[in-house]
Amino acid sequence: MAGMYRSRVSGIGSYLPEKILSNKDLEKMVETNDQWIVERTGIERRHIASEDQATSDLCVIAAKRALEDANLKVEDIDMILVGTVTGDHQMPSTACFVQAKLGAKNIMAVDLNAACSGFLYGVSIADQFIRTGMYKNILVIGAEVLSRYMNYKDRETCILFGDGAGAWVMSRAAEGQTNVIESSHLRADGTLADLLILPSGGSKIPQSHEAIDKGLNFMTMKGRDIFKNAVRTMASCCQEALEHNKVAPEQVDWIVPHQANKRIIEAVADQFKFPMERVIVYLQETGNTSAASIPLAFDWAVKNGKIKRGQTILLTAFGAGLTSGSILLRY
C-alpha cells in the first residue's frame, strides 16, 4: 500500500580526485604550517579536482560505483538528487548534467543547496519519495569542487576545504526488512547566513570585475562563530534523533559527522560521552568537502571494515545557512 514503504541504503560509492594538496604544499602558498593545521583541524591533506573536472564529473564516478554496489543499472534509477554549492553552472542543475552523462532517461533530476548538510537533506527527501510509494530507487549524491572558490592567500579558509564526491542508492525496502532509515531531523537558521558565505555570483551581487577585484568571488568564513554554532546545532540534532527513536547513545554503533574540523567532532562526541573510537573521522585525508563529506567518510568506513551491515549509525551535519541535521540509520 502506498505510504507504507520504508527506504534503505542499497549501494554506496565515492570518488576523490587524484591530485593532492598537502599541508606542506600550503606552507609554500600562505603563512601557515603543517603542525598548526593538524593541531587546529586534524586535516593533513585534501584532494583537488583537475582543471578539466567539473562537479558533475566527480558525481558520475561516485554514482557508478554506488550503482555497482547496489547491483542496479542506470535504467533502474527513478530520480537523481545532487547536494552541492559548487555546481557546474548556475543554470541548469548539475543533476541534469549527471543524468546526461549517466545516460538516465526522462527521470527527475535536481540540485539541493544546503551546503555541508546537503547530503543529509538529500537522503531525507529521497526517503520521503520512497515512503510515499512514488519512486523505488533514488540516486543521492553529495559533491563539491570547493577549490575553485578558495582564496589561497586566506589561511582562514584555504587550509580547510577540498574536493570530492560520495553517492548512495536509496531503495524501497522489502516488507519486514529492518535495515532502513529510521528518521531524519533537519533545520536551518537563516539569521546566521553571513557566517559562511560566497558573496558574489548571485542576484544580490552579480559577478563583475569590481566583485572579483574585491575578492567577493571567494568563500568567507567567521571561524569562531561557525565552531560554536556547529557544536551546538549538531549536538541538538543528534539529541533529537536519539529521543525520537528512544535510542540511547550506547546503542549507536557509529556516529558519522560532517568532516569539518576534528575539534568540532570531538566536542559533539563529548556532549554524549560518546567514545571517539566509535566516531568516523576521515578529514585527515579529505579536508572539508561540504556535501560530499558524510558519504565519503561513510564509504571509507565501510571499505575499511568499520561500518557493517546491521549496525545503527547516527549521521549529523551543519553547514552554511546555517543548516543542520541528523539521520538515524539501520545500515
mmCIF file of C-alpha atoms in Angstrom:
data_model
loop_
_atom_site.group_PDB
_atom_site.id
_atom_site.type_symbol
_atom_site.label_atom_id
_atom_site.label_comp_id
_atom_site.label_asym_id
_atom_site.label_seq_id
_atom_site.Cartn_x
_atom_site.Cartn_y
_atom_site.Cartn_z
ATOM 1 C CA MET A 1 0.000 0.000 0.000
ATOM 2 C CA ALA A 2 1.348 3.432 -0.923
ATOM 3 C CA GLY A 3 2.554 5.414 2.068
ATOM 4 C CA MET A 4 3.607 2.326 3.992
ATOM 5 C CA TYR A 5 7.028 1.807 2.442
ATOM 6 C CA ARG A 6 10.454 2.256 4.062
ATOM 7 C CA SER A 7 13.762 3.125 2.391
ATOM 8 C CA ARG A 8 17.159 1.525 2.765
ATOM 9 C CA VAL A 9 20.705 2.187 1.586
ATOM 10 C CA SER A 10 21.236 -0.361 -1.189
ATOM 11 C CA GLY A 11 24.561 0.889 -2.545
ATOM 12 C CA ILE A 12 27.363 3.331 -1.765
ATOM 13 C CA GLY A 13 30.288 4.791 -3.660
ATOM 14 C CA SER A 14 32.734 7.680 -3.567
ATOM 15 C CA TYR A 15 35.481 9.406 -5.502
ATOM 16 C CA LEU A 16 38.432 11.592 -4.564
ATOM 17 C CA PRO A 17 40.436 13.345 -7.296
ATOM 18 C CA GLU A 18 43.984 12.119 -7.771
ATOM 19 C CA LYS A 19 45.740 15.450 -7.160
ATOM 20 C CA ILE A 20 46.647 16.012 -3.502
ATOM 21 C CA LEU A 21 47.264 19.328 -1.766
ATOM 22 C CA SER A 22 49.159 18.621 1.457
ATOM 23 C CA ASN A 23 49.767 20.876 4.421
ATOM 24 C CA LYS A 24 53.385 21.084 3.305
ATOM 25 C CA ASP A 25 52.205 22.370 -0.066
ATOM 26 C CA LEU A 26 50.134 25.039 1.660
ATOM 27 C CA GLU A 27 53.168 26.195 3.632
ATOM 28 C CA LYS A 28 54.554 27.430 0.296
ATOM 29 C CA MET A 29 51.363 29.298 -0.566
ATOM 30 C CA VAL A 30 50.219 31.005 2.635
ATOM 31 C CA GLU A 31 51.555 31.801 6.113
ATOM 32 C CA THR A 32 50.813 28.543 7.923
ATOM 33 C CA ASN A 33 52.487 25.252 8.827
ATOM 34 C CA ASP A 34 51.673 21.573 8.948
ATOM 35 C CA GLN A 35 51.769 21.266 12.749
ATOM 36 C CA TRP A 36 49.404 24.209 13.263
ATOM 37 C CA ILE A 37 46.878 22.875 10.734
ATOM 38 C CA VAL A 38 46.894 19.359 12.186
ATOM 39 C CA GLU A 39 46.580 20.590 15.783
ATOM 40 C CA ARG A 40 43.755 23.027 14.991
ATOM 41 C CA THR A 41 41.792 20.987 12.445
ATOM 42 C CA GLY A 42 43.079 17.406 12.163
ATOM 43 C CA ILE A 43 43.493 17.848 8.395
ATOM 44 C CA GLU A 44 46.675 16.542 6.743
ATOM 45 C CA ARG A 45 45.786 16.744 3.049
ATOM 46 C CA ARG A 46 42.922 17.444 0.694
ATOM 47 C CA HIS A 47 42.185 16.308 -2.882
ATOM 48 C CA ILE A 48 41.864 18.808 -5.733
ATOM 49 C CA ALA A 49 39.936 18.327 -8.968
ATOM 50 C CA SER A 50 41.936 18.587 -12.178
ATOM 51 C CA GLU A 51 41.338 21.560 -14.463
ATOM 52 C CA ASP A 52 39.137 19.506 -16.781
ATOM 53 C CA GLN A 53 36.958 18.080 -13.989
ATOM 54 C CA ALA A 54 33.646 19.716 -13.101
ATOM 55 C CA THR A 55 31.482 18.750 -10.141
ATOM 56 C CA SER A 56 29.296 16.564 -12.382
ATOM 57 C CA ASP A 57 32.355 14.525 -13.412
ATOM 58 C CA LEU A 58 33.082 13.680 -9.782
ATOM 59 C CA CYS A 59 29.392 12.862 -9.273
ATOM 60 C CA VAL A 60 29.320 10.401 -12.154
ATOM 61 C CA ILE A 61 32.283 8.362 -10.892
ATOM 62 C CA ALA A 62 30.822 8.109 -7.371
ATOM 63 C CA ALA A 63 27.364 7.324 -8.780
ATOM 64 C CA LYS A 64 28.615 4.486 -10.988
ATOM 65 C CA ARG A 65 30.369 2.941 -8.001
ATOM 66 C CA ALA A 66 27.204 3.185 -5.899
ATOM 67 C CA LEU A 67 25.119 1.621 -8.664
ATOM 68 C CA GLU A 68 27.591 -1.236 -8.971
ATOM 69 C CA ASP A 69 27.486 -1.759 -5.202
ATOM 70 C CA ALA A 70 23.674 -1.835 -5.326
ATOM 71 C CA ASN A 71 23.764 -4.243 -8.278
ATOM 72 C CA LEU A 72 21.496 -1.887 -10.198
ATOM 73 C CA LYS A 73 21.617 -0.373 -13.677
ATOM 74 C CA VAL A 74 21.106 3.257 -14.608
ATOM 75 C CA GLU A 75 17.697 2.315 -16.022
ATOM 76 C CA ASP A 76 16.595 1.272 -12.519
ATOM 77 C CA ILE A 77 17.008 4.813 -11.139
ATOM 78 C CA ASP A 78 13.871 6.954 -10.800
ATOM 79 C CA MET A 79 15.410 10.209 -9.572
ATOM 80 C CA ILE A 80 18.766 11.974 -9.129
ATOM 81 C CA LEU A 81 19.418 14.381 -6.251
ATOM 82 C CA VAL A 82 22.717 16.268 -6.085
ATOM 83 C CA GLY A 83 23.714 18.181 -2.971
ATOM 84 C CA THR A 84 26.260 20.838 -3.954
ATOM 85 C CA VAL A 85 27.150 24.504 -3.615
ATOM 86 C CA THR A 86 29.712 24.288 -6.436
ATOM 87 C CA GLY A 87 27.598 23.205 -9.389
ATOM 88 C CA ASP A 88 28.929 23.105 -12.945
ATOM 89 C CA HIS A 89 26.878 26.222 -13.753
ATOM 90 C CA GLN A 90 24.347 28.426 -12.006
ATOM 91 C CA MET A 91 21.871 27.042 -14.560
ATOM 92 C CA PRO A 92 20.976 24.294 -15.370
ATOM 93 C CA SER A 93 21.337 21.988 -12.400
ATOM 94 C CA THR A 94 24.375 19.763 -12.022
ATOM 95 C CA ALA A 95 21.963 16.858 -11.574
ATOM 96 C CA CYS A 96 20.888 17.302 -15.196
ATOM 97 C CA PHE A 97 24.485 17.011 -16.381
ATOM 98 C CA VAL A 98 24.882 13.900 -14.223
ATOM 99 C CA GLN A 99 21.702 12.476 -15.732
ATOM 100 C CA ALA A 100 23.027 13.033 -19.257
ATOM 101 C CA LYS A 101 26.471 11.587 -18.510
ATOM 102 C CA LEU A 102 24.970 8.502 -16.877
ATOM 103 C CA GLY A 103 22.514 8.030 -19.737
ATOM 104 C CA ALA A 104 19.461 8.160 -17.479
ATOM 105 C CA LYS A 105 16.309 8.931 -19.465
ATOM 106 C CA ASN A 106 13.261 11.015 -18.512
ATOM 107 C CA ILE A 107 13.679 10.991 -14.734
ATOM 108 C CA MET A 108 13.565 13.765 -12.169
ATOM 109 C CA ALA A 109 16.960 15.428 -11.615
ATOM 110 C CA VAL A 110 17.505 18.347 -9.245
ATOM 111 C CA ASP A 111 20.170 20.057 -7.104
ATOM 112 C CA LEU A 112 19.959 20.871 -3.396
ATOM 113 C CA ASN A 113 21.848 23.795 -1.903
ATOM 114 C CA ALA A 114 22.120 23.148 1.828
ATOM 115 C CA ALA A 115 25.918 23.394 1.905
ATOM 116 C CA CYS A 116 27.534 20.823 4.187
ATOM 117 C CA SER A 117 24.120 19.485 5.236
ATOM 118 C CA GLY A 118 23.179 18.936 1.594
ATOM 119 C CA PHE A 119 23.679 15.177 1.575
ATOM 120 C CA LEU A 120 21.515 14.650 4.663
ATOM 121 C CA TYR A 121 18.834 16.880 3.170
ATOM 122 C CA GLY A 122 19.010 14.768 0.010
ATOM 123 C CA VAL A 123 18.773 11.454 1.850
ATOM 124 C CA SER A 124 15.764 12.732 3.792
ATOM 125 C CA ILE A 125 13.987 13.908 0.628
ATOM 126 C CA ALA A 126 14.709 10.601 -1.112
ATOM 127 C CA ASP A 127 13.335 8.788 1.934
ATOM 128 C CA GLN A 128 10.068 10.706 1.634
ATOM 129 C CA PHE A 129 9.658 9.931 -2.078
ATOM 130 C CA ILE A 130 10.210 6.242 -1.374
ATOM 131 C CA ARG A 131 7.931 6.196 1.685
ATOM 132 C CA THR A 132 5.025 7.563 -0.364
ATOM 133 C CA GLY A 133 5.491 4.890 -2.997
ATOM 134 C CA MET A 134 6.272 7.365 -5.766
ATOM 135 C CA TYR A 135 9.774 6.016 -6.514
ATOM 136 C CA LYS A 136 11.715 2.802 -5.865
ATOM 137 C CA ASN A 137 15.363 3.732 -6.444
ATOM 138 C CA ILE A 138 16.870 7.185 -5.975
ATOM 139 C CA LEU A 139 20.470 8.287 -6.506
ATOM 140 C CA VAL A 140 21.597 10.775 -3.844
ATOM 141 C CA ILE A 141 24.967 12.445 -4.417
ATOM 142 C CA GLY A 142 26.987 14.938 -2.396
ATOM 143 C CA ALA A 143 29.760 16.544 -4.442
ATOM 144 C CA GLU A 144 31.917 19.647 -4.368
ATOM 145 C CA VAL A 145 34.774 21.315 -6.214
ATOM 146 C CA LEU A 146 35.415 23.866 -3.488
ATOM 147 C CA SER A 147 38.981 24.545 -4.622
ATOM 148 C CA ARG A 148 37.582 26.796 -7.375
ATOM 149 C CA TYR A 149 36.184 29.136 -4.708
ATOM 150 C CA MET A 150 39.183 29.270 -2.387
ATOM 151 C CA ASN A 151 41.398 32.297 -1.867
ATOM 152 C CA TYR A 152 44.747 30.618 -1.363
ATOM 153 C CA LYS A 153 46.030 33.774 0.299
ATOM 154 C CA ASP A 154 43.417 33.459 3.068
ATOM 155 C CA ARG A 155 44.704 30.960 5.611
ATOM 156 C CA GLU A 156 41.389 31.071 7.489
ATOM 157 C CA THR A 157 39.653 29.147 4.707
ATOM 158 C CA CYS A 158 42.127 27.654 2.229
ATOM 159 C CA ILE A 159 43.557 25.145 4.728
ATOM 160 C CA LEU A 160 40.126 23.616 5.341
ATOM 161 C CA PHE A 161 38.461 22.721 2.076
ATOM 162 C CA GLY A 162 38.900 20.051 -0.584
ATOM 163 C CA ASP A 163 37.101 18.375 -3.481
ATOM 164 C CA GLY A 164 35.297 15.025 -3.727
ATOM 165 C CA ALA A 165 32.026 13.173 -4.236
ATOM 166 C CA GLY A 166 30.024 10.485 -2.471
ATOM 167 C CA ALA A 167 26.841 8.719 -3.562
ATOM 168 C CA TRP A 168 24.146 6.460 -2.150
ATOM 169 C CA VAL A 169 21.465 4.492 -3.908
ATOM 170 C CA MET A 170 18.318 4.656 -1.793
ATOM 171 C CA SER A 171 15.865 1.848 -2.493
ATOM 172 C CA ARG A 172 12.475 0.639 -1.337
ATOM 173 C CA ALA A 173 12.938 -1.865 1.496
ATOM 174 C CA ALA A 174 11.248 -5.231 1.301
ATOM 175 C CA GLU A 175 8.412 -5.823 3.753
ATOM 176 C CA GLY A 176 9.815 -6.680 7.172
ATOM 177 C CA GLN A 177 13.342 -5.531 6.317
ATOM 178 C CA THR A 178 14.968 -3.832 9.303
ATOM 179 C CA ASN A 179 17.927 -2.094 7.610
ATOM 180 C CA VAL A 180 16.113 1.199 6.984
ATOM 181 C CA ILE A 181 16.194 4.952 7.522
ATOM 182 C CA GLU A 182 14.538 5.408 10.914
ATOM 183 C CA SER A 183 14.142 9.184 10.953
ATOM 184 C CA SER A 184 15.596 12.478 9.801
ATOM 185 C CA HIS A 185 15.702 15.808 11.630
ATOM 186 C CA LEU A 186 16.580 18.868 9.565
ATOM 187 C CA ARG A 187 16.899 22.532 10.490
ATOM 188 C CA ALA A 188 18.070 25.920 9.255
ATOM 189 C CA ASP A 189 18.704 29.312 10.833
ATOM 190 C CA GLY A 190 18.944 31.999 8.177
ATOM 191 C CA THR A 191 19.791 34.689 10.736
ATOM 192 C CA LEU A 192 23.322 33.227 10.738
ATOM 193 C CA ALA A 193 23.713 33.162 6.952
ATOM 194 C CA ASP A 194 26.611 35.629 6.914
ATOM 195 C CA LEU A 195 28.899 33.345 8.965
ATOM 196 C CA LEU A 196 29.866 31.316 5.889
ATOM 197 C CA ILE A 197 29.111 32.835 2.511
ATOM 198 C CA LEU A 198 30.200 33.137 -1.116
ATOM 199 C CA PRO A 199 29.212 36.786 -1.655
ATOM 200 C CA SER A 200 29.180 37.310 -5.419
ATOM 201 C CA GLY A 201 27.757 35.430 -8.373
ATOM 202 C CA GLY A 202 24.088 35.667 -7.427
ATOM 203 C CA SER A 203 21.347 38.216 -7.948
ATOM 204 C CA LYS A 204 22.389 40.299 -4.920
ATOM 205 C CA ILE A 205 25.980 40.829 -6.067
ATOM 206 C CA PRO A 206 26.322 39.784 -9.727
ATOM 207 C CA GLN A 207 29.750 38.683 -10.850
ATOM 208 C CA SER A 208 31.741 41.670 -12.128
ATOM 209 C CA HIS A 209 35.284 42.965 -12.386
ATOM 210 C CA GLU A 210 34.614 45.030 -9.261
ATOM 211 C CA ALA A 211 33.379 41.999 -7.301
ATOM 212 C CA ILE A 212 36.400 39.970 -8.335
ATOM 213 C CA ASP A 213 38.784 42.819 -7.511
ATOM 214 C CA LYS A 214 37.268 42.890 -4.011
ATOM 215 C CA GLY A 215 37.632 39.118 -3.650
ATOM 216 C CA LEU A 216 33.881 38.597 -3.354
ATOM 217 C CA ASN A 217 34.115 35.542 -5.614
ATOM 218 C CA PHE A 218 35.798 33.615 -2.785
ATOM 219 C CA MET A 219 34.216 31.946 0.236
ATOM 220 C CA THR A 220 34.492 33.862 3.502
ATOM 221 C CA MET A 221 34.004 32.459 6.982
ATOM 222 C CA LYS A 222 33.768 33.646 10.583
ATOM 223 C CA GLY A 223 35.558 30.687 12.088
ATOM 224 C CA ARG A 224 34.915 31.118 15.809
ATOM 225 C CA ASP A 225 31.195 31.686 15.364
ATOM 226 C CA ILE A 226 30.965 28.713 12.999
ATOM 227 C CA PHE A 227 32.699 26.471 15.547
ATOM 228 C CA LYS A 228 30.364 27.480 18.365
ATOM 229 C CA ASN A 229 27.203 27.060 16.314
ATOM 230 C CA ALA A 230 28.384 23.830 14.696
ATOM 231 C CA VAL A 231 28.819 22.108 18.054
ATOM 232 C CA ARG A 232 25.501 23.453 19.341
ATOM 233 C CA THR A 233 23.419 22.522 16.295
ATOM 234 C CA MET A 234 24.906 19.073 15.656
ATOM 235 C CA ALA A 235 24.597 18.053 19.306
ATOM 236 C CA SER A 236 20.988 19.256 19.385
ATOM 237 C CA CYS A 237 20.073 17.406 16.164
ATOM 238 C CA CYS A 238 21.707 14.223 17.469
ATOM 239 C CA GLN A 239 19.780 14.507 20.721
ATOM 240 C CA GLU A 240 16.547 14.928 18.776
ATOM 241 C CA ALA A 241 17.235 11.774 16.744
ATOM 242 C CA LEU A 242 18.029 9.716 19.839
ATOM 243 C CA GLU A 243 14.941 10.895 21.713
ATOM 244 C CA HIS A 244 12.639 10.429 18.715
ATOM 245 C CA ASN A 245 13.736 6.821 18.273
ATOM 246 C CA LYS A 246 14.120 6.090 22.009
ATOM 247 C CA VAL A 247 17.734 5.086 21.411
ATOM 248 C CA ALA A 248 20.486 5.593 23.994
ATOM 249 C CA PRO A 249 23.946 6.756 22.851
ATOM 250 C CA GLU A 250 25.430 3.390 23.817
ATOM 251 C CA GLN A 251 23.051 1.693 21.359
ATOM 252 C CA VAL A 252 24.596 3.612 18.450
ATOM 253 C CA ASP A 253 27.448 1.728 16.789
ATOM 254 C CA TRP A 254 28.916 4.705 14.942
ATOM 255 C CA ILE A 255 28.498 8.443 14.583
ATOM 256 C CA VAL A 256 29.374 9.736 11.115
ATOM 257 C CA PRO A 257 29.615 13.530 11.449
ATOM 258 C CA HIS A 258 30.274 16.176 8.845
ATOM 259 C CA GLN A 259 34.048 16.235 8.417
ATOM 260 C CA ALA A 260 34.821 19.906 9.035
ATOM 261 C CA ASN A 261 37.195 20.081 11.986
ATOM 262 C CA LYS A 262 38.352 17.375 14.380
ATOM 263 C CA ARG A 263 37.849 19.659 17.378
ATOM 264 C CA ILE A 264 34.205 20.173 16.434
ATOM 265 C CA ILE A 265 33.742 16.408 16.082
ATOM 266 C CA GLU A 266 35.371 15.789 19.476
ATOM 267 C CA ALA A 267 33.175 18.433 21.127
ATOM 268 C CA VAL A 268 29.981 16.854 19.724
ATOM 269 C CA ALA A 269 31.059 13.370 20.831
ATOM 270 C CA ASP A 270 31.835 14.716 24.295
ATOM 271 C CA GLN A 271 28.284 16.048 24.626
ATOM 272 C CA PHE A 272 27.046 12.431 24.599
ATOM 273 C CA LYS A 273 30.065 10.904 26.350
ATOM 274 C CA PHE A 274 30.457 9.017 23.074
ATOM 275 C CA PRO A 275 33.944 7.465 22.645
ATOM 276 C CA MET A 276 35.960 8.772 19.708
ATOM 277 C CA GLU A 277 36.775 5.152 18.869
ATOM 278 C CA ARG A 278 33.185 4.910 17.582
ATOM 279 C CA VAL A 279 33.213 8.168 15.637
ATOM 280 C CA ILE A 280 34.198 8.045 11.968
ATOM 281 C CA VAL A 281 36.948 10.581 11.263
ATOM 282 C CA TYR A 282 38.277 10.817 7.715
ATOM 283 C CA LEU A 283 39.019 14.522 7.370
ATOM 284 C CA GLN A 284 42.760 13.951 7.712
ATOM 285 C CA GLU A 285 42.603 12.675 4.122
ATOM 286 C CA THR A 286 39.928 14.921 2.613
ATOM 287 C CA GLY A 287 39.605 18.197 4.468
ATOM 288 C CA ASN A 288 36.117 19.675 4.497
ATOM 289 C CA THR A 289 34.344 18.542 1.311
ATOM 290 C CA SER A 290 30.987 20.086 2.298
ATOM 291 C CA ALA A 291 28.079 17.997 0.960
ATOM 292 C CA ALA A 292 30.462 15.186 -0.013
ATOM 293 C CA SER A 293 31.988 14.707 3.423
ATOM 294 C CA ILE A 294 29.490 12.311 5.034
ATOM 295 C CA PRO A 295 29.162 9.895 2.083
ATOM 296 C CA LEU A 296 32.941 9.981 1.585
ATOM 297 C CA ALA A 297 33.575 9.146 5.244
ATOM 298 C CA PHE A 298 30.821 6.514 5.266
ATOM 299 C CA ASP A 299 32.154 4.757 2.163
ATOM 300 C CA TRP A 300 35.690 4.778 3.563
ATOM 301 C CA ALA A 301 34.485 3.327 6.868
ATOM 302 C CA VAL A 302 32.579 0.518 5.134
ATOM 303 C CA LYS A 303 35.508 -0.376 2.887
ATOM 304 C CA ASN A 304 37.832 -0.460 5.901
ATOM 305 C CA GLY A 305 35.586 -2.829 7.844
ATOM 306 C CA LYS A 306 34.428 -0.352 10.465
ATOM 307 C CA ILE A 307 30.781 0.133 9.473
ATOM 308 C CA LYS A 308 28.993 -3.152 8.831
ATOM 309 C CA ARG A 309 25.508 -4.172 7.744
ATOM 310 C CA GLY A 310 23.056 -4.370 10.608
ATOM 311 C CA GLN A 311 24.679 -1.600 12.634
ATOM 312 C CA THR A 312 22.961 1.530 13.943
ATOM 313 C CA ILE A 313 24.506 4.704 12.543
ATOM 314 C CA LEU A 314 23.888 8.329 13.515
ATOM 315 C CA LEU A 315 24.683 10.867 10.800
ATOM 316 C CA THR A 316 24.935 14.559 11.604
ATOM 317 C CA ALA A 317 25.944 17.738 9.792
ATOM 318 C CA PHE A 318 25.931 21.518 9.808
ATOM 319 C CA GLY A 319 26.649 23.950 7.025
ATOM 320 C CA ALA A 320 26.272 27.420 5.586
ATOM 321 C CA GLY A 321 22.815 28.812 6.015
ATOM 322 C CA LEU A 322 23.192 27.812 8.790
ATOM 323 C CA THR A 323 21.738 24.398 8.010
ATOM 324 C CA SER A 324 21.961 21.344 10.226
ATOM 325 C CA GLY A 325 20.511 17.888 10.586
ATOM 326 C CA SER A 326 20.726 14.301 11.752
ATOM 327 C CA ILE A 327 19.606 10.934 10.425
ATOM 328 C CA LEU A 328 19.351 7.654 12.332
ATOM 329 C CA LEU A 329 20.052 4.743 10.041
ATOM 330 C CA ARG A 330 19.928 0.982 10.476
ATOM 331 C CA TYR A 331 22.504 0.054 7.870
#
